[in-house]
Amino acid sequence: MKRKDKHSPFTNVPDKAEVEAYVKGTRRPCCTADNFRVDLNGTPTSIWNTSASHVFTTSFRDAHPGCDRSLKVIFNAWVVHFNYLCQVYAKQQMVAREEQARILNLASGSPQLYNRRLRIAHCHSGLYPSAVDVVQQLGPAGMSTDESEHDVGHGERTYRITRKAWRSATVTATLRMLDSLHLRMRYQQQWTATAGAWPHLCMPSSRLSNREPPSGLPRNFYARDYLSSLSSESLDALLPQEDIHMDIPRTIAT
């Protein structure tokens, strides 16, 4: 099927239009041994895959003339392998969709992360009133971004959280505290997970984000080193506003 190895993506799966055209057309073989193609979105007994199975069994007998297995045995073995390939393909498609969703999130900031942190901040607004203001001031564009360390189809992915050089340590500490509170609520303080997707593994990294900082944030949202590195024109364009209070209450931190 022209895959480099078992981790490689499937690149020659027929699309829905090809399969439908074949079903309505002549009963010529759907593929050849040199260009072997199966419909991994279909069943083993679909018209396309039945044709592909005949191509496979004939090719297998030609390649192994000494094989004493019957065509039925070879066909049944192929069906088992086909079902395995379908499982691999389905997982690859799921991972690809997740990766595409992540890329879309990066393009628009991180709305899911923003909404989650804002929800947690509201839940703790009685003891931690400044957290709501911090998240709302940052907006989706001020959230951290995650980058996958593995390509699609190469096992479980570990995410590296890119560091924003412009963001102050106090803001980063506030966001990390909200993430910790989120996990605490997920486990209901008793290590019993609530319903919902499991958090993916995120690890801090030294990799810097190349995204520009949002303008118009309170001055203490920006790192002092970052502000001191700006020219007077760039600082004016950043439009830093008055500082706001955002210390983490001791009752929350402990």
Coordinates of C-alpha atoms in Angstrom, one line a residue:
M1 CA 0.0 0.0 0.0
K2 CA 3.1 2.2 -0.5
R3 CA 3.6 3.0 3.1
K4 CA 7.2 3.4 4.2
D5 CA 6.6 1.7 7.6
K6 CA 3.8 0.8 9.9
H7 CA 3.7 4.3 11.4
S8 CA 3.3 6.0 8.0
P9 CA 0.0 7.6 7.1
F10 CA -2.2 6.0 4.4
T11 CA -2.0 8.2 1.3
N12 CA -3.8 6.2 -1.4
V13 CA -7.2 5.5 0.2
P14 CA -9.9 6.0 -2.4
D15 CA -12.3 8.8 -1.6
K16 CA -16.1 8.5 -1.4
A17 CA -16.5 9.7 -5.0
E18 CA -14.1 7.1 -6.4
V19 CA -15.8 4.3 -4.5
E20 CA -19.3 5.4 -5.6
A21 CA -18.1 5.7 -9.2
Y22 CA -16.6 2.2 -9.1
V23 CA -19.8 0.7 -7.6
K24 CA -21.8 2.2 -10.5
G25 CA -19.3 1.4 -13.2
T26 CA -17.9 -1.8 -14.7
R27 CA -16.6 -4.7 -12.7
R28 CA -13.0 -4.2 -13.6
P29 CA -10.5 -4.7 -10.8
C30 CA -10.5 -1.7 -8.5
C31 CA -6.7 -1.7 -8.2
T32 CA -3.6 -3.6 -9.2
A33 CA -1.0 -5.4 -7.2
D34 CA 1.5 -2.6 -8.0
N35 CA -1.0 0.1 -7.0
F36 CA -2.9 -1.7 -4.3
R37 CA -5.8 0.3 -2.8
V38 CA -8.4 -0.6 -0.3
D39 CA -11.3 1.4 1.1
L40 CA -10.5 1.7 4.8
N41 CA -13.8 3.6 5.3
G42 CA -15.7 0.6 4.1
T43 CA -16.3 -3.0 5.1
P44 CA -14.3 -6.1 4.0
T45 CA -17.3 -7.3 1.9
S46 CA -18.0 -4.0 0.1
I47 CA -17.8 -4.1 -3.7
W48 CA -14.5 -2.2 -3.8
N49 CA -12.9 -4.2 -1.1
T50 CA -14.1 -7.5 -2.5
S51 CA -12.4 -6.7 -5.7
A52 CA -9.2 -5.6 -3.8
S53 CA -9.3 -9.0 -1.9
H54 CA -9.3 -10.9 -5.2
V55 CA -6.3 -8.8 -6.4
F56 CA -4.5 -9.6 -3.1
T57 CA -5.2 -13.3 -3.1
T58 CA -4.2 -13.7 -6.7
S59 CA -1.0 -11.7 -6.2
F60 CA -0.1 -13.6 -3.1
R61 CA -0.5 -17.0 -4.9
D62 CA 1.6 -15.7 -7.8
A63 CA 4.3 -14.5 -5.4
H64 CA 4.3 -17.7 -3.4
P65 CA 3.7 -20.5 -5.8
G66 CA 4.7 -23.1 -3.2
C67 CA 2.0 -22.0 -0.8
D68 CA -0.5 -24.8 -0.1
R69 CA -3.1 -22.6 1.5
S70 CA -6.4 -22.4 -0.2
L71 CA -7.8 -19.1 -1.6
K72 CA -10.4 -19.1 1.1
V73 CA -7.7 -19.3 3.9
I74 CA -5.7 -16.5 2.2
F75 CA -8.8 -14.4 1.9
N76 CA -9.8 -14.9 5.6
A77 CA -6.3 -14.0 6.6
W78 CA -6.6 -10.8 4.5
V79 CA -9.9 -9.9 6.2
V80 CA -8.2 -10.1 9.6
H81 CA -5.4 -7.9 8.4
F82 CA -7.9 -5.5 6.7
N83 CA -9.7 -5.0 10.0
Y84 CA -6.4 -4.2 11.7
L85 CA -5.6 -1.6 9.0
C86 CA -9.0 0.0 9.6
Q87 CA -8.2 0.4 13.3
V88 CA -4.9 2.0 12.5
Y89 CA -6.4 4.3 9.9
A90 CA -9.2 5.4 12.2
K91 CA -6.7 6.3 14.9
Q92 CA -4.6 8.2 12.4
Q93 CA -7.7 10.1 11.3
M94 CA -8.6 11.0 14.9
V95 CA -5.2 12.2 15.7
A96 CA -5.1 14.3 12.5
R97 CA -8.4 15.9 13.4
E98 CA -7.1 16.7 16.9
E99 CA -4.0 18.2 15.4
Q100 CA -6.1 20.3 12.9
A101 CA -8.2 21.6 15.8
R102 CA -5.1 22.5 17.7
I103 CA -3.7 24.4 14.8
L104 CA -7.0 26.3 14.5
N105 CA -6.9 27.1 18.2
L106 CA -3.4 28.5 17.7
A107 CA -4.6 30.7 14.8
S108 CA -7.3 32.2 17.0
G109 CA -5.4 32.3 20.3
S110 CA -6.4 29.5 22.6
P111 CA -10.2 29.9 23.1
Q112 CA -10.7 26.5 24.8
L113 CA -7.9 27.2 27.2
Y114 CA -9.2 30.7 27.8
N115 CA -12.7 29.6 28.5
R116 CA -11.6 26.9 30.8
R117 CA -9.4 29.2 32.8
L118 CA -12.1 31.9 33.0
R119 CA -14.6 29.3 34.2
I120 CA -12.2 28.2 37.0
A121 CA -11.4 31.8 37.9
H122 CA -15.2 32.5 38.3
C123 CA -15.5 29.4 40.5
H124 CA -12.9 30.8 42.8
S125 CA -13.7 34.5 42.5
G126 CA -14.7 34.7 46.2
L127 CA -11.2 33.8 47.4
Y128 CA -9.3 34.9 44.3
P129 CA -11.1 37.9 42.7
S130 CA -8.1 39.1 40.8
A131 CA -7.9 35.9 38.7
V132 CA -11.0 36.7 36.7
D133 CA -9.6 40.1 35.8
V134 CA -6.2 38.6 34.8
V135 CA -7.8 36.1 32.4
Q136 CA -10.2 38.6 30.9
Q137 CA -7.5 41.1 30.4
L138 CA -5.3 38.6 28.6
G139 CA -8.0 37.2 26.3
P140 CA -7.5 34.1 24.1
A141 CA -4.5 35.7 22.5
G142 CA -2.7 35.8 25.8
M143 CA -3.0 32.2 26.6
S144 CA -0.1 29.7 26.3
T145 CA 0.3 27.6 23.2
D146 CA 1.1 23.9 23.1
E147 CA 3.2 22.3 20.4
S148 CA 3.1 18.5 19.9
E149 CA 6.5 16.8 20.1
H150 CA 5.4 13.8 18.0
D151 CA 4.2 13.5 14.4
V152 CA 0.8 12.0 13.6
G153 CA 0.9 8.2 14.0
H154 CA 4.0 8.0 16.1
G155 CA 2.6 7.1 19.5
E156 CA 1.4 9.2 22.4
R157 CA 2.0 12.9 22.1
T158 CA 3.8 15.1 24.7
Y159 CA 3.0 18.8 24.5
R160 CA 5.6 21.4 25.2
I161 CA 4.3 24.7 26.5
T162 CA 5.9 27.6 24.7
R163 CA 7.2 30.4 26.8
K164 CA 6.1 34.0 26.2
A165 CA 9.1 36.2 26.7
W166 CA 6.8 39.3 27.1
R167 CA 4.7 37.9 29.9
S168 CA 5.5 38.6 33.6
A169 CA 6.2 35.8 36.0
T170 CA 3.3 36.8 38.1
V171 CA 0.8 36.4 35.2
T172 CA 2.4 33.0 34.4
A173 CA 2.1 31.9 38.1
T174 CA -1.6 33.0 38.1
L175 CA -2.4 30.9 35.0
R176 CA -0.6 27.9 36.3
M177 CA -2.5 28.2 39.6
L178 CA -5.8 28.2 37.6
D179 CA -4.6 25.0 35.8
S180 CA -3.8 23.4 39.1
L181 CA -7.3 24.3 40.4
H182 CA -8.8 22.9 37.3
L183 CA -7.1 19.5 37.9
R184 CA -8.1 19.6 41.6
M185 CA -11.8 20.1 40.6
R186 CA -11.5 17.3 38.0
Y187 CA -10.4 15.0 40.7
Q188 CA -12.9 16.3 43.2
Q189 CA -10.1 16.5 45.8
Q190 CA -10.3 12.8 46.2
W191 CA -8.4 11.5 43.1
T192 CA -11.7 10.5 41.5
A193 CA -11.8 11.9 38.0
T194 CA -15.0 13.6 36.8
A195 CA -16.4 13.2 33.3
G196 CA -14.6 14.7 30.4
A197 CA -11.5 14.3 28.3
W198 CA -8.3 13.5 30.1
P199 CA -5.8 16.4 30.1
H200 CA -3.0 15.8 27.7
L201 CA 0.6 15.8 29.0
C202 CA 2.0 19.3 29.0
M203 CA 5.6 20.0 29.9
P204 CA 7.1 23.5 30.3
S205 CA 9.8 24.2 27.7
S206 CA 12.5 26.8 27.0
R207 CA 11.1 27.4 23.5
L208 CA 9.9 30.9 23.0
S209 CA 6.6 31.8 21.3
N210 CA 7.0 34.0 18.2
R211 CA 3.6 35.6 18.6
E212 CA 3.4 39.3 19.3
P213 CA 2.0 40.3 22.7
P214 CA -1.4 41.8 23.0
S215 CA -1.3 45.5 23.4
G216 CA -3.1 47.6 26.0
L217 CA -2.5 45.2 29.0
P218 CA -1.7 46.4 32.5
R219 CA 2.0 47.2 32.7
N220 CA 2.7 44.5 35.3
F221 CA 1.4 41.9 32.8
Y222 CA 4.6 42.5 30.8
A223 CA 8.0 41.2 31.9
R224 CA 10.3 44.1 33.0
D225 CA 13.1 42.7 30.8
Y226 CA 10.8 42.8 27.8
L227 CA 9.6 46.3 28.4
S228 CA 13.2 47.6 28.9
S229 CA 14.2 46.0 25.6
L230 CA 11.7 48.0 23.6
S231 CA 12.4 51.2 21.8
S232 CA 10.3 54.2 22.8
E233 CA 8.2 53.9 19.7
S234 CA 7.5 50.2 20.3
L235 CA 6.7 50.9 24.0
D236 CA 4.2 53.6 22.9
A237 CA 2.6 51.2 20.4
L238 CA 2.2 48.6 23.2
L239 CA 0.0 51.0 25.2
P240 CA 0.7 49.5 28.6
Q241 CA -2.0 50.5 31.2
E242 CA -2.0 51.0 34.9
D243 CA -1.0 48.0 37.1
I244 CA -3.7 45.8 38.6
H245 CA -3.5 43.7 41.8
M246 CA -3.0 40.0 41.0
D247 CA -1.2 38.4 44.0
I248 CA -2.2 34.8 44.6
P249 CA -4.0 34.6 48.0
R250 CA -2.3 32.4 50.6
T251 CA -5.5 30.3 51.1
I252 CA -5.4 29.5 47.4
A253 CA -1.7 28.8 47.1
T254 CA -1.8 26.3 50.0

